[in-house]
Amino acid sequence: MSATTVFLDHNATSPLAPEAAEAMAPWLGPVPANASSVHLHGQRARAAVEEARRQVAELLGADPHEVIFTSGGTESDNLALWGAMGWPPRGHLVVSAVEHPAVLEPAAALEAAGVAVSRLPVDRHGRVSLEDLRDLLRADTRLVSVMAANNEVGTVQPVQELAAVAREASVLFHCDAVQAAPWLDLRPVVAAVDLLSISSHKLGGPAGIGALWVRDGIRLEPLVRGGAQQQGRRGGTEATALAVGFGAACRRTIRRGAAAAARVAGLRDRLQERLLAAIPDARAMGDPERRLPNTLHVCFPGLDGNALVARLDLDGVAVSAGAACAAGVPQPSHVLEAMGVAPAYRGGPLRLSLGYGTRAEDVERAAEIIPSAVAAVRREKVEALI
Ligand code: PLP
């Protein structure tokens, strides 16, 4: 990242925090670090991995033995869904229509394997309703999966209330809290749900590690088999350096707490105000009342979002068009579609996501550059027609 780039794509990934880099440094040298080895090197690695597990558990207000390290949010979501639906998978699964592909795609694969899958609709702000969930539950429903906050528009779901509906019906509840983790207190969420996914690189930890929290006593079918590590729930040598970095990032998140979230929300609101004032037909998406403090999703009618992202990149503002799409392949947003956003508006989404390190001057610079980039892309589109 160039020093002059304004980086507003923290929902895609956040830069490695200095605390995480520092904590990892001793484990990146030539040290044997298999935490399952019996010798002294192994014992040291085990102590480091278990300390990291405690730090992750502290962020969640959970017991460390309930935390399973995975390779990231995607694997955590896959483990939650495949693990809870049993082997061979059977019964009924409910997911919201606005989940990340890390939930929607395993749900589709489970459907192909014979599981009945229902998709919960959302309102125009992207919120799921308790009534819709009640209507969808069946005698054979095994799991409900609804995210804490949406990665594209930032809408925060009423997870505790939804989980209470599931609990009344003796149905397990999984929450993808990957985007919520840097900003919201997850402890009350953990108290209400049964399984919860988080990812290190969204918190300023290294990419390649995440965690699934599993309430004590819940039997989960392993997804990755091949070793007795992590009580047989996820085979494979634990990644000591990554776990240590992840733990440090969790500690930083706890330390920063609500004050950092409030500061970032103020900057996000300022950016929204300036952009909507400068571009009269722009619309902010997501729930205006319950939204992640760092996320601003704006749509511009009749615009190619990817052309705008490319233009902004040249102008020194790093953002994404809706979700950071897989391998840069643009896809229409299933989230905007589920929210009933008119097709003309769906073409030009811009997701601006701030981080702990975002400064007031970054926001002012972005607010200067974005309106002229929108005007330039619109001009290019008209010129291409004549
Ligand atoms: N779930 C949500 C809501 C996300 O936003 C993401 C990543 O963007 C993931 C899951 C996947 O996490 P990871 O990149 O750690 O696999």
PDB file of C-alpha atoms in Angstrom, residues 21 43 54 62 70 81-82 104 140 151 187 199 245 254 262 273 275 307 309 354 369 375 377:
ATOM      1  CA  ALA A  21       3.558  -8.596  13.743  1.00  0.00           C
ATOM      2  CA  GLN A  43       5.879 -27.600  24.760  1.00  0.00           C
ATOM      3  CA  ARG A  54      -7.281 -17.794  25.654  1.00  0.00           C
ATOM      4  CA  ALA A  62     -16.026 -17.833  26.127  1.00  0.00           C
ATOM      5  CA  THR A  70      -9.420 -23.007  11.545  1.00  0.00           C
ATOM      6  CA  LEU A  81     -22.769 -25.957   8.659  1.00  0.00           C
ATOM      7  CA  TRP A  82     -21.368 -29.355   7.667  1.00  0.00           C
ATOM      8  CA  LEU A 104     -24.442 -19.778   1.091  1.00  0.00           C
ATOM      9  CA  ASP A 140     -36.628 -31.467  11.464  1.00  0.00           C
ATOM     10  CA  ASN A 151     -20.048  -7.548   4.805  1.00  0.00           C
ATOM     11  CA  ARG A 187     -19.995 -11.441  24.369  1.00  0.00           C
ATOM     12  CA  SER A 199     -11.522 -14.417  11.136  1.00  0.00           C
ATOM     13  CA  GLY A 245      -0.753 -13.089  15.719  1.00  0.00           C
ATOM     14  CA  ILE A 254     -10.543  -5.664  23.340  1.00  0.00           C
ATOM     15  CA  ALA A 262     -17.542   5.517  18.075  1.00  0.00           C
ATOM     16  CA  GLU A 273     -22.819  13.326   4.541  1.00  0.00           C
ATOM     17  CA  LEU A 275     -20.782  12.189  -0.580  1.00  0.00           C
ATOM     18  CA  ALA A 307     -14.972   1.051 -13.611  1.00  0.00           C
ATOM     19  CA  VAL A 309     -13.176   1.231  -8.401  1.00  0.00           C
ATOM     20  CA  LEU A 354     -12.898   2.315   7.407  1.00  0.00           C
ATOM     21  CA  ILE A 369     -11.849  12.556  -4.923  1.00  0.00           C
ATOM     22  CA  ALA A 375     -18.410  12.321 -12.764  1.00  0.00           C
ATOM     23  CA  VAL A 377     -16.759   7.546 -15.147  1.00  0.00           C
TER      24      VAL A 377
END
